[in-house]
Coordinates of C-alpha atoms and ligand atoms in Angstrom, one line a residue:
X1 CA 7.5 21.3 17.0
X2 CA 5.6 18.3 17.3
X3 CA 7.6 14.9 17.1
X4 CA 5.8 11.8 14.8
X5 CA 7.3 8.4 14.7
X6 CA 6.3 6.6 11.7
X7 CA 6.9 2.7 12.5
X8 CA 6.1 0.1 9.5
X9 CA 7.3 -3.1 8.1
X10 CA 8.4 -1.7 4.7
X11 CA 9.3 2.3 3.0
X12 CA 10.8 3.5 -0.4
X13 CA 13.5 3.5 -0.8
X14 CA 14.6 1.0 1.1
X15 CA 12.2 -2.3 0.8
X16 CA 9.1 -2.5 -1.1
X17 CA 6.7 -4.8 -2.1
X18 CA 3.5 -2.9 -2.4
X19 CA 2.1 1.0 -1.9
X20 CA 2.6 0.5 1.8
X21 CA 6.4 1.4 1.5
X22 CA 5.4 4.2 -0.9
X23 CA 3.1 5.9 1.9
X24 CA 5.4 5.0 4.5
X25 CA 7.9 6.5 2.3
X26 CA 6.8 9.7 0.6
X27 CA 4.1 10.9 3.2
X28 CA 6.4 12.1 5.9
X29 CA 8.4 14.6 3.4
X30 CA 4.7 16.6 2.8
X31 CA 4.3 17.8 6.5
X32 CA 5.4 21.2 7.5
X33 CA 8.9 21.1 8.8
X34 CA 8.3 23.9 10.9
X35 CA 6.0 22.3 12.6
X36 CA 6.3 18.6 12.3
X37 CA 9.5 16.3 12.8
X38 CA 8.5 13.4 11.2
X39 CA 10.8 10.0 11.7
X40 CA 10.3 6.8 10.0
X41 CA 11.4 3.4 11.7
X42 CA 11.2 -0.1 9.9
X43 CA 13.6 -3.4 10.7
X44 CA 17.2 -3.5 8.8
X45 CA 16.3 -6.2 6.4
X46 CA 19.7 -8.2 4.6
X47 CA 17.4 -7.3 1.7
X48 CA 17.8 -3.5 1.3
X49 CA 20.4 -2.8 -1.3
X50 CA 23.8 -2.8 0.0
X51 CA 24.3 1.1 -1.5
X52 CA 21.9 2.3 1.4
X53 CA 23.1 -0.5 4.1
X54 CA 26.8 0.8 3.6
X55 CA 25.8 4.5 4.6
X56 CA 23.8 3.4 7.8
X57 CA 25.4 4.6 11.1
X58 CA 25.2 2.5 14.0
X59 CA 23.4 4.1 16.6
X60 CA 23.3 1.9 19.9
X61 CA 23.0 -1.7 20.6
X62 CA 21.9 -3.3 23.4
X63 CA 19.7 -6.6 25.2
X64 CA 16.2 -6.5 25.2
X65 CA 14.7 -8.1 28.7
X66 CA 18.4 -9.3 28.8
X67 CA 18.3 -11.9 26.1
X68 CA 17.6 -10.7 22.9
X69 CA 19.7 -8.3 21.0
X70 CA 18.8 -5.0 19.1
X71 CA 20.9 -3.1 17.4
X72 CA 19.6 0.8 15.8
X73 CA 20.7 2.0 12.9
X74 CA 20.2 5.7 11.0
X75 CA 20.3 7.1 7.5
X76 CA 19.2 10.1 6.6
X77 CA 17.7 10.0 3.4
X78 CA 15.7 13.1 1.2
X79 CA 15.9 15.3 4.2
X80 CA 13.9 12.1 6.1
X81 CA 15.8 10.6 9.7
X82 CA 14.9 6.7 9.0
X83 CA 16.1 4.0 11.9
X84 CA 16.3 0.7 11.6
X85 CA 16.2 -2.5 13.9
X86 CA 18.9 -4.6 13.5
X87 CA 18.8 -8.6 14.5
X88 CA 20.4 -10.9 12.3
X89 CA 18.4 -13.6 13.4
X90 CA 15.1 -12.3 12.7
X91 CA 16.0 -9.9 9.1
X92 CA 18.8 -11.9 7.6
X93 CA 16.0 -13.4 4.6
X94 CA 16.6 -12.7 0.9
X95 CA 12.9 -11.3 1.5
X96 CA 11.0 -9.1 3.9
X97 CA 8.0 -11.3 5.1
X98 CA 8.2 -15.2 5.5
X99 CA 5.1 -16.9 6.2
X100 CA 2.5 -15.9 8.9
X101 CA 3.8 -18.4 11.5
X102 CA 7.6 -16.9 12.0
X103 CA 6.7 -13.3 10.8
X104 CA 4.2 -13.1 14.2
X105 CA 7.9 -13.4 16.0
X106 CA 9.5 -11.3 13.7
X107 CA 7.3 -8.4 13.9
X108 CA 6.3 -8.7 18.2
X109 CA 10.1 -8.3 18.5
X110 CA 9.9 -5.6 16.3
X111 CA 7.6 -3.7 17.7
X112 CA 8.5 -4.1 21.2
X113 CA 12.2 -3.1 20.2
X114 CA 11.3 -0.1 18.4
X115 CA 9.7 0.9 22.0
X116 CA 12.9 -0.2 24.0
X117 CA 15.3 1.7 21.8
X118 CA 13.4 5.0 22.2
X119 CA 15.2 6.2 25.4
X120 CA 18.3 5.1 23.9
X121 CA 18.2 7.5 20.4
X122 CA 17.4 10.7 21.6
X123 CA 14.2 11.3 19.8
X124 CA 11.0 11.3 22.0
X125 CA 8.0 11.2 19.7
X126 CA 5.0 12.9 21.1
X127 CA 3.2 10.9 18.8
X128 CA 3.5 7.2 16.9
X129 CA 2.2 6.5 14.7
X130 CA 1.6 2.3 13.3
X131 CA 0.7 1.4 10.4
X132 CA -0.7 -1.7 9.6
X133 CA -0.5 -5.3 11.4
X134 CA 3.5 -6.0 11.6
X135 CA 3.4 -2.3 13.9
X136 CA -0.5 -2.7 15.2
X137 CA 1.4 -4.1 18.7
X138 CA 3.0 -1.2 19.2
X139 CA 0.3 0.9 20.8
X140 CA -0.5 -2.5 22.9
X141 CA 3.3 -2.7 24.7
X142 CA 3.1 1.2 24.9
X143 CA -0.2 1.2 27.4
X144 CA 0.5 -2.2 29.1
X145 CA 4.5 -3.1 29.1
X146 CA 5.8 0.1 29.0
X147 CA 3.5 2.3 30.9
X148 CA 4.9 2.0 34.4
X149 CA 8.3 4.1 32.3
X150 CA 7.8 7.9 32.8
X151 CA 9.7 8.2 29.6
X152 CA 6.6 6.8 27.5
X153 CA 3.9 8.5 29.6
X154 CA 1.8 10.6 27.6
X155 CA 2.9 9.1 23.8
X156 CA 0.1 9.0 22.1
X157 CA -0.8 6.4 19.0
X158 CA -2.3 6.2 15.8
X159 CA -2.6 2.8 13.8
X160 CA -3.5 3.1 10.3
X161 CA -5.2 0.1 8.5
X162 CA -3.8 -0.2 5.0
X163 CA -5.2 -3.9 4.9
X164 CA -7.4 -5.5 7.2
X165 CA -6.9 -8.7 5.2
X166 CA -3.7 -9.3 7.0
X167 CA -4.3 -8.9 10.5
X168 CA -1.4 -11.1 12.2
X169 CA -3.7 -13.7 13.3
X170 CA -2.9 -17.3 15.3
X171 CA -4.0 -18.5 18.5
X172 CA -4.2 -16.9 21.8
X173 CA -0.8 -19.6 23.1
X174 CA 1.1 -19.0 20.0
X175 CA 0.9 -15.0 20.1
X176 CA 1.2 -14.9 24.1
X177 CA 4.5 -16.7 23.5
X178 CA 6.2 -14.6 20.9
X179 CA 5.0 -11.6 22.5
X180 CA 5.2 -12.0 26.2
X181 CA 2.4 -9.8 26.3
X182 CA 0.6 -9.7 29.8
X183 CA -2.6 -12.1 29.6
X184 CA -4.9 -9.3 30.8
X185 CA -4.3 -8.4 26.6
X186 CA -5.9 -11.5 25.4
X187 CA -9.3 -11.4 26.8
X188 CA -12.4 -11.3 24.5
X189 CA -13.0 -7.6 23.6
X190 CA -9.0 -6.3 23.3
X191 CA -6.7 -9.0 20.9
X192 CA -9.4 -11.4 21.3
X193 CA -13.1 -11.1 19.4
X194 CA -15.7 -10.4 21.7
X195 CA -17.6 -13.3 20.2
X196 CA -15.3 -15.6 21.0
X197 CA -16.8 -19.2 22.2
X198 CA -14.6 -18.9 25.8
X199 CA -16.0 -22.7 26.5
X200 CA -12.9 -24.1 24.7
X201 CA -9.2 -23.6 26.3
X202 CA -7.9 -19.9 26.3
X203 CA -5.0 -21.3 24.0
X204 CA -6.7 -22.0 21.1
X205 CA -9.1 -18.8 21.0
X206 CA -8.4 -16.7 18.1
X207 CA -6.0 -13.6 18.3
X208 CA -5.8 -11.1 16.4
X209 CA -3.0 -8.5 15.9
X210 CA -4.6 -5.8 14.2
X211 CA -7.3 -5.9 16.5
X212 CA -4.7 -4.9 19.1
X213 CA -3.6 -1.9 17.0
X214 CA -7.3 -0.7 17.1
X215 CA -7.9 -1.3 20.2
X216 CA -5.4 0.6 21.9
X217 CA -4.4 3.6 19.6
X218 CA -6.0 7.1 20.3
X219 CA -6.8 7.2 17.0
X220 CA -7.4 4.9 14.1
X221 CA -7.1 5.8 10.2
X222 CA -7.5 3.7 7.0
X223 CA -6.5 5.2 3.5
X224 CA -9.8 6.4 1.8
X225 CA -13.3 7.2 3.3
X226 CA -15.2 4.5 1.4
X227 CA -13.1 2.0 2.9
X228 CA -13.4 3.3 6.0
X229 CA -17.3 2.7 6.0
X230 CA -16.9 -0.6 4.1
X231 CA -14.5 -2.1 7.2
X232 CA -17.7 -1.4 9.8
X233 CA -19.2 -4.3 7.6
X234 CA -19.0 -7.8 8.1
X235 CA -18.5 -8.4 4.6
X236 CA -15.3 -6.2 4.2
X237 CA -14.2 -6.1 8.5
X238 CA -12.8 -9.5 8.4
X239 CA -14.3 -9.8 11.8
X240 CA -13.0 -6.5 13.2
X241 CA -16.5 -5.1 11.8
X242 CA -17.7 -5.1 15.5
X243 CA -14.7 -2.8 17.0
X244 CA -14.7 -0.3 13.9
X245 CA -18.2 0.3 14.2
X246 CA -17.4 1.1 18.2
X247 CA -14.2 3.0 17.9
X248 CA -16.1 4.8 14.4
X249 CA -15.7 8.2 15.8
X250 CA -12.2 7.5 16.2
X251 CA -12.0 6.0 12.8
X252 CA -11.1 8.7 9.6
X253 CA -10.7 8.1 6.0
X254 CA -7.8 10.1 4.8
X255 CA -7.1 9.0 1.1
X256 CA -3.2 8.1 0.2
X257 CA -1.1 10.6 -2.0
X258 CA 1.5 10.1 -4.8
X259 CA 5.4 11.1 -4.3
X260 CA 5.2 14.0 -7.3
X261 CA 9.1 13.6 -7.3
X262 CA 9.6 9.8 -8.3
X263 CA 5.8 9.5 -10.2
X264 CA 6.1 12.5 -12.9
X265 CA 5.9 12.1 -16.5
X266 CA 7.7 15.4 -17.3
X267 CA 11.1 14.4 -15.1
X268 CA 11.0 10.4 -15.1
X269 CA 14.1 8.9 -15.9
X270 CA 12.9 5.7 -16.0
X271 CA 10.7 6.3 -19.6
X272 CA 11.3 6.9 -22.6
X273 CA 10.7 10.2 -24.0
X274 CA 9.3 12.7 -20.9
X275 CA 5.7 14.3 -21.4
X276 CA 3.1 17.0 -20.0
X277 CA -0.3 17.4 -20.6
X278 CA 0.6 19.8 -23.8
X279 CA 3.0 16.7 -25.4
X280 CA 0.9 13.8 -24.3
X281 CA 0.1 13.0 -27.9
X282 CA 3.7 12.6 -28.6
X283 CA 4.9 11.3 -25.5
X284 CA 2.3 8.5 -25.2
X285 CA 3.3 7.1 -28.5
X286 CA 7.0 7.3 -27.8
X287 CA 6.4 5.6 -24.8
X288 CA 4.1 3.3 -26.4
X289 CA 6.7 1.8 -28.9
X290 CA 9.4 1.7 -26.8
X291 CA 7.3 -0.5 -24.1
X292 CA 6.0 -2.5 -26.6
X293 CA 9.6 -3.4 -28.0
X294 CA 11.0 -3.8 -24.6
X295 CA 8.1 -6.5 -23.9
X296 CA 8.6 -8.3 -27.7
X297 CA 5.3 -7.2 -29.2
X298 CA 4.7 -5.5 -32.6
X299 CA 5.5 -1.6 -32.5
X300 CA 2.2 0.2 -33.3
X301 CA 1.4 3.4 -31.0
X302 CA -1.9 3.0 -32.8
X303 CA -3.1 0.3 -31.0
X304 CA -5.1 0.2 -28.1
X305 CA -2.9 -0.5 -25.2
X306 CA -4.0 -2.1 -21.7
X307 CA -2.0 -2.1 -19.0
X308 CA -2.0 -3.9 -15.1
X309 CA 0.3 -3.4 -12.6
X310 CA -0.4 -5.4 -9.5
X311 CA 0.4 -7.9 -6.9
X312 CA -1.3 -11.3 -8.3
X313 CA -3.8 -12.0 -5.3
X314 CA -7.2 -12.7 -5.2
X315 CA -7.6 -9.1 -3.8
X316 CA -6.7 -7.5 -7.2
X317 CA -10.0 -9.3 -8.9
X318 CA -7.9 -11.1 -11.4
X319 CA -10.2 -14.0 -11.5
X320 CA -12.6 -11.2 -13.6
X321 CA -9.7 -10.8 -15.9
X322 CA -9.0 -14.7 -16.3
X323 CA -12.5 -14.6 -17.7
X324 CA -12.4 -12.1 -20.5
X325 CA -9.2 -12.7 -21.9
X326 CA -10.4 -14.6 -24.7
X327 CA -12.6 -12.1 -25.6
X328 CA -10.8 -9.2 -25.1
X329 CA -7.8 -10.6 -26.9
X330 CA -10.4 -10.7 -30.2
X331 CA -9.9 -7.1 -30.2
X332 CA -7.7 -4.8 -31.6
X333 CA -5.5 -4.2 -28.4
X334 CA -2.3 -5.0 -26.2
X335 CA -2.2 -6.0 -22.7
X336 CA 0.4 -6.4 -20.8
X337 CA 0.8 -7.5 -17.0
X338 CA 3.5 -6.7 -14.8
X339 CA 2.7 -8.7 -11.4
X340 CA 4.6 -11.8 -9.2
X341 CA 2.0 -13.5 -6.7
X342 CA 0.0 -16.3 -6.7
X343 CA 0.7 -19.1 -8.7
X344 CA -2.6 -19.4 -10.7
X345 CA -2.6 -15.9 -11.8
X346 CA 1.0 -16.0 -13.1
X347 CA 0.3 -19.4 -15.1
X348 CA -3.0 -18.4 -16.2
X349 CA -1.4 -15.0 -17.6
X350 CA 1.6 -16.8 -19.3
X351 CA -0.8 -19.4 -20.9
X352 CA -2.7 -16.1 -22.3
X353 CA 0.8 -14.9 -23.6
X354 CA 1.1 -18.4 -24.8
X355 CA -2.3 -18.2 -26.8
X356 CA -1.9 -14.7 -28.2
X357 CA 1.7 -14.0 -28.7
X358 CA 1.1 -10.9 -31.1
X359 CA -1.2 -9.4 -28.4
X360 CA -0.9 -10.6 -24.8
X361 CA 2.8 -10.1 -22.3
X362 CA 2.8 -11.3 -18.9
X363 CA 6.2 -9.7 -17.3
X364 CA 6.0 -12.3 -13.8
X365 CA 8.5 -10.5 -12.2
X366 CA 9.0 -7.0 -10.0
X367 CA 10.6 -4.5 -11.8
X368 CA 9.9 -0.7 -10.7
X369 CA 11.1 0.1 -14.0
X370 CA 8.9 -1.4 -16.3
X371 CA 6.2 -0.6 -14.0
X372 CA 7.2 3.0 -14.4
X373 CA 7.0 2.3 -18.3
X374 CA 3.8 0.8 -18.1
X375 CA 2.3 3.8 -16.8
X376 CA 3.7 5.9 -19.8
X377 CA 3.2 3.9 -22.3
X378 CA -0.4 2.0 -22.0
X379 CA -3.5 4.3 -22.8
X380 CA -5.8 2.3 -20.2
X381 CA -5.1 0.3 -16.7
X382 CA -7.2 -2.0 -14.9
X383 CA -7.8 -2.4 -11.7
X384 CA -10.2 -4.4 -11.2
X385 CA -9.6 -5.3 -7.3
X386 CA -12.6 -6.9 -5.4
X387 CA -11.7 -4.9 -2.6
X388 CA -9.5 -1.9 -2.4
X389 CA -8.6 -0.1 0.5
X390 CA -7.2 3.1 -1.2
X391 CA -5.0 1.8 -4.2
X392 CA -1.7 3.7 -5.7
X393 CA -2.0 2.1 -9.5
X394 CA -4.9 4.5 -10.4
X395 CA -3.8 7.1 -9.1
X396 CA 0.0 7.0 -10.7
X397 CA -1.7 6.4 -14.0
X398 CA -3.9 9.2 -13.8
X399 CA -0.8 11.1 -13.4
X400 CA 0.6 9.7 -16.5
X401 CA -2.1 10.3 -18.7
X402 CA -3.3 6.7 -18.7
X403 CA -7.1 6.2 -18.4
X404 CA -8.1 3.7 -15.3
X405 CA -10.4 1.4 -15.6
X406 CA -11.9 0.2 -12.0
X407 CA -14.1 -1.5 -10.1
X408 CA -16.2 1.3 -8.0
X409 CA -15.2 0.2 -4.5
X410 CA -13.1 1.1 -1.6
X411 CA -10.1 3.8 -2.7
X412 CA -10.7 3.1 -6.3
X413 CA -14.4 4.7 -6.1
X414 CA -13.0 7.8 -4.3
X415 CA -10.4 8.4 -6.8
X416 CA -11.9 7.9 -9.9
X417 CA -14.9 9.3 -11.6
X418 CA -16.8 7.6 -13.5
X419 CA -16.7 9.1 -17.7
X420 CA -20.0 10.8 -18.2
X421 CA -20.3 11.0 -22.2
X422 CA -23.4 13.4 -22.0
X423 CA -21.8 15.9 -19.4
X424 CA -18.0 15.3 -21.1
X425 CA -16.9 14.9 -17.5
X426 CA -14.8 12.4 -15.6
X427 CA -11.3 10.9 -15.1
X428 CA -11.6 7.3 -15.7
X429 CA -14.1 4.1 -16.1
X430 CA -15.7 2.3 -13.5
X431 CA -18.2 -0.8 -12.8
X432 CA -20.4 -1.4 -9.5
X433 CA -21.3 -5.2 -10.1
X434 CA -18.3 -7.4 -9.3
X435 CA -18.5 -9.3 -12.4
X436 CA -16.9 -10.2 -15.7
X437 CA -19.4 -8.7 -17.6
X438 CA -19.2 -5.4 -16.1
X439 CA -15.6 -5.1 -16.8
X440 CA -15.8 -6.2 -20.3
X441 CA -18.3 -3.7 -20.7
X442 CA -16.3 -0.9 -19.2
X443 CA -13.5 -2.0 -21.3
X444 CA -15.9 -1.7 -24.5
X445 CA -16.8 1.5 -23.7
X446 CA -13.3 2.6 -23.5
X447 CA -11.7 0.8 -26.8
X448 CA -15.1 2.7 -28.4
X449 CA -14.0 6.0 -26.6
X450 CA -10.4 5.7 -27.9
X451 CA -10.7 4.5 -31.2
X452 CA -14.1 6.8 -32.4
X453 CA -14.2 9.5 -30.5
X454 CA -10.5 10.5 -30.2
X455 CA -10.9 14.4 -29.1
X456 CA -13.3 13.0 -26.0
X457 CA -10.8 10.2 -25.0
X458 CA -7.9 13.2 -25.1
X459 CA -9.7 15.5 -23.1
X460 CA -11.0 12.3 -20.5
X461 CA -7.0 11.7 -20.5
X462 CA -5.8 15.4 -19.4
X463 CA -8.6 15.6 -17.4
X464 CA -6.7 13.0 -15.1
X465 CA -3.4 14.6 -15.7
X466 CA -4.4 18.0 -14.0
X467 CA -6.0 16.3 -10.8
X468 CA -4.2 16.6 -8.3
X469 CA -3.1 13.6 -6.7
X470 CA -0.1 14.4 -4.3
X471 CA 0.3 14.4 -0.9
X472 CA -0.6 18.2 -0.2
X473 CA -4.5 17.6 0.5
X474 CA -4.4 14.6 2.7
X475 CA -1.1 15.7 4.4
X476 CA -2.8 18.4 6.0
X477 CA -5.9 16.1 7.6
X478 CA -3.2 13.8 9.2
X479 CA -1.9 17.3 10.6
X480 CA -5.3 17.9 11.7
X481 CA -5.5 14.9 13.6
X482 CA -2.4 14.6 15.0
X483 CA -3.0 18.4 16.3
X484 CA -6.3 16.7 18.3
X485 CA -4.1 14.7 19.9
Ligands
ADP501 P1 -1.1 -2.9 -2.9 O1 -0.4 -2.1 -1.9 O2 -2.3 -3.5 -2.5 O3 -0.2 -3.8 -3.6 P2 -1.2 -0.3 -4.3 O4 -2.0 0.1 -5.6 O5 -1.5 0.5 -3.1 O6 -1.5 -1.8 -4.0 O7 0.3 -0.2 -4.5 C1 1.0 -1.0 -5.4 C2 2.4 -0.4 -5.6 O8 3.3 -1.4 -6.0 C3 2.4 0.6 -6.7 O9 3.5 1.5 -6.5 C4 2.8 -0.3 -7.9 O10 3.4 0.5 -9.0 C5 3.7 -1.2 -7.3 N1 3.8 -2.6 -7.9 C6 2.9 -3.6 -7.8 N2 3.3 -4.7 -8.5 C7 4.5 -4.4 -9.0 C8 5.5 -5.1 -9.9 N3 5.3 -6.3 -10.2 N4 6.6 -4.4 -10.2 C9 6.8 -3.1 -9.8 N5 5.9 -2.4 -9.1 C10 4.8 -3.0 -8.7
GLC502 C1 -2.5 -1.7 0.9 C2 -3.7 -1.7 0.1 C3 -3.7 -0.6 -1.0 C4 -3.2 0.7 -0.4 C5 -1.8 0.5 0.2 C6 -1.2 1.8 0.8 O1 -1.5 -2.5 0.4 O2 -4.0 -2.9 -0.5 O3 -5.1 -0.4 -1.4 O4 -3.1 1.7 -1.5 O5 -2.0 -0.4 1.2 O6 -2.1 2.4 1.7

């Protein structure tokens, strides 16, 4: 039996506020029990619910390096063992992350308490596994701080990059000091570039978290194979181009899986009428009118309906969308946005609601149940992200019967192909150019699809339904790799 510790920042069901808790959360329930005891660790926010906080069992408490406390705390949950780190001081917040500045404390105690605890809980892992930056120094304290302890000899590490667009990044001074990492870890090459100008004081040179995670795991994975090759570029590395391109052998591409159990059309509670591939017809216009009544529009399941579900960042290439609103909202359709983010995007959406009140909802909030709506009852979602390192939205809405609509890069190009109207093949739409133009035109082609050709738009639809998007194809590659190990 080989023992896995998964350690992140965020998992379903607990705290969530994009598809890393939904990995974090569903992909250790698809490995083989038999062979695999998979554990999941993230900190004990004050904002899980207080339903799953009440049925936590204190584990142990104790001082880290004398000074700082640490409780752990366990809750088994869908046959799942999840810990959780406990400091009032550092998780009390109405919200997981605060800005960059405190959450570099926040998450170097974390990760370096997660380490202490181990001894304490009676769970060994042969293997950890990191995922992105708020966990990436976890493999650094395991082969510096904690390697003269027989106890962690032999652990080895796996950092997965789920974005390298947040890389816990400050200077040299401020990291050292939350950290109390040894300063052998901050010379150019390890957290620090290579590149780095060392004329000016070590202080003030450039540190980077992430870079620590790749650096010194065994192995490093990111969520789909195109955006593993894209990250060994300068224009989508974010400067850690350089150690990618060394460590590439090192590096896999394992695409991200849905959880069949909370994303299925035929068992969701959360929609209206439940659906197959043999009711879609039906069940799409149910959940059609019932979406558009819930967000105030006009009920008509004939209407072509547009859906995005998204965190409002420049990353989700909203800016594209900003620029064809007025001339997709001369068309016969619906869209509607569900998103909370940046403030631009959420004014320039509820202006857009202001402009075209009989066609246009922007729902600024987080709500996992309209989201789950949104999949049932739009006929189309866009997801027109700039960059994408794998991406969940397309994948759910395949599931659902809903036809993406996606800019070919990253995740999105590995998950979605491209409509062929001379071969009849295809699950979705998608555009190589980054521009305005090219989405509008995919979205023309579409609205033509579904309003003329209606048997080619069903089939294009059910053709997405019966791929097969859960977690038992990539599950078995992360086997494979830890197996290497
Ligand atoms: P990212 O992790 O970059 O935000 P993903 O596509 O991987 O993008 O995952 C996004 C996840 O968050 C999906 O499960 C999606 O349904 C969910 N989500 C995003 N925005 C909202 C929202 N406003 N309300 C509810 N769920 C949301
Ligand atoms: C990140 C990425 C997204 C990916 C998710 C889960 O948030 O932005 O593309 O699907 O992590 O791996």
């Amino acid at each position: 039996m080989k023992k896995i510790l998964f350690v992140a920042s965020e998992a379903v069901p607990f705290v969530k506020t994009g598809g890393l808790a939904d990995v974090v959360g569903s992909l250790p329930k698809a490995f083989d029990k038999k062979k695999y005891d998979v554990r999941v660790v993230i900190p004990n926010y004050h904002a899980i619910r207080e339903e799953f906080r009440n049925q936590m069992k204190t584990l142990y408490y104790f001082q880290m390096d004398n000074r700082i406390y640490v409780g752990v705390k366990e809750l088994v949950y869908d046959g799942i063992t999840f810990y959780f780190i406990d400091n009032e001081q550092y998780f009390s917040g109405i919200v997981p992350y605060y800005d960059m500045f405190q959450d570099l404390e926040r998450f170097a105690y974390f990760s370096k308490a997660v380490l202490s605890a181990l001894p304490l809980i009676g769970f060994r892992p042969d293997i950890i596994h990191a995922h992105d930056w708020q966990a990436s120094l976890v493999p650094v304290y395991l082969n510096t701080v904690f390697q003269g302890d027989p106890f962690f000899r032999g652990i080895r590490t796996v950092f997965t990059i789920h974005n390298i667009r947040f890389q816990g990044t400050w200077d040299v001074g401020h990291i050292q000091w939350v950290s109390a990492l040894p300063w052998e870890c901050f010379q150019p090459g390890l957290l620090v570039s290579p590149y780095q100008d060392t004329s000016i004081p070590r202080n003030s040179w450039n540190c980077s978290m992430m870079r620590g995670g790749i650096v010194y795991s065994d192995y490093v994975t990111t969520v789909s194979r195109s955006y593993a090759n894209e990250i060994q570029t300068p224009a989508f590395g974010d400067g850690l181009d350089d150690i990618l391109k060394w460590r590439s052998e090192r590096l896999w591409g394992i695409v991200n899986g849905i959880d069949y159990k909370i994303w299925d059309p035929g068992k969701d509670k959360k929609i209206a009428q439940n659906y197959s591939e043999k009711t879609l017809e039906e069940g799409k216009r149910k959940n059609k009118m019932a979406l558009q009544r819930l967000v105030g529009l006009d009920e008509n399941p004939d209407v072509f309906t547009i859906g995005i579900v998204s965190r409002l960042t420049d990353q989700k290439g909203l800016d594209l969308v900003n620029i064809i609103m007025d001339e997709l909202s001369s068309r016969y359709v619906n869209v509607i946005i569900l998103g909370t983010g940046a403030k631009c995007y959420e004014d320039s959406f509820r202006y857009f609601q202001g402009k075209y009140p009989d066609k246009v909802r922007a729902m600024i909030m987080y709500s996992d149940d309209l989201a789950h709506q949104i999949y049932a009852g739009c006929d189309a979602l866009l997801v027109p992200s700039a960059f994408e390192p794998c991406g969940l939205t397309q994948l759910i809405s395949q599931r659902y019967g809903t036809v993406p609509i996606v800019h070919a890069i990253g995740g999105l190009k590995d998950t979605v192909e491209p409509y062929n109207q001379f071969e009849e093949t295809g699950t979705g739409f998608s555009f190589d150019e980054y521009s305005a133009w090219a989405l509008m035109d995919r979205i023309n082609h579409a609205t033509w699809l579904y309003y003329d050709k209606k048997e080619s738009w069903d089939n294009l639809r059910k053709r997405g339904m019966e791929k097969d998007w859960s977690w038992k194809t990539s599950s078995k590659i992360y086997e494979d790799l830890y197996s290497r190990m």
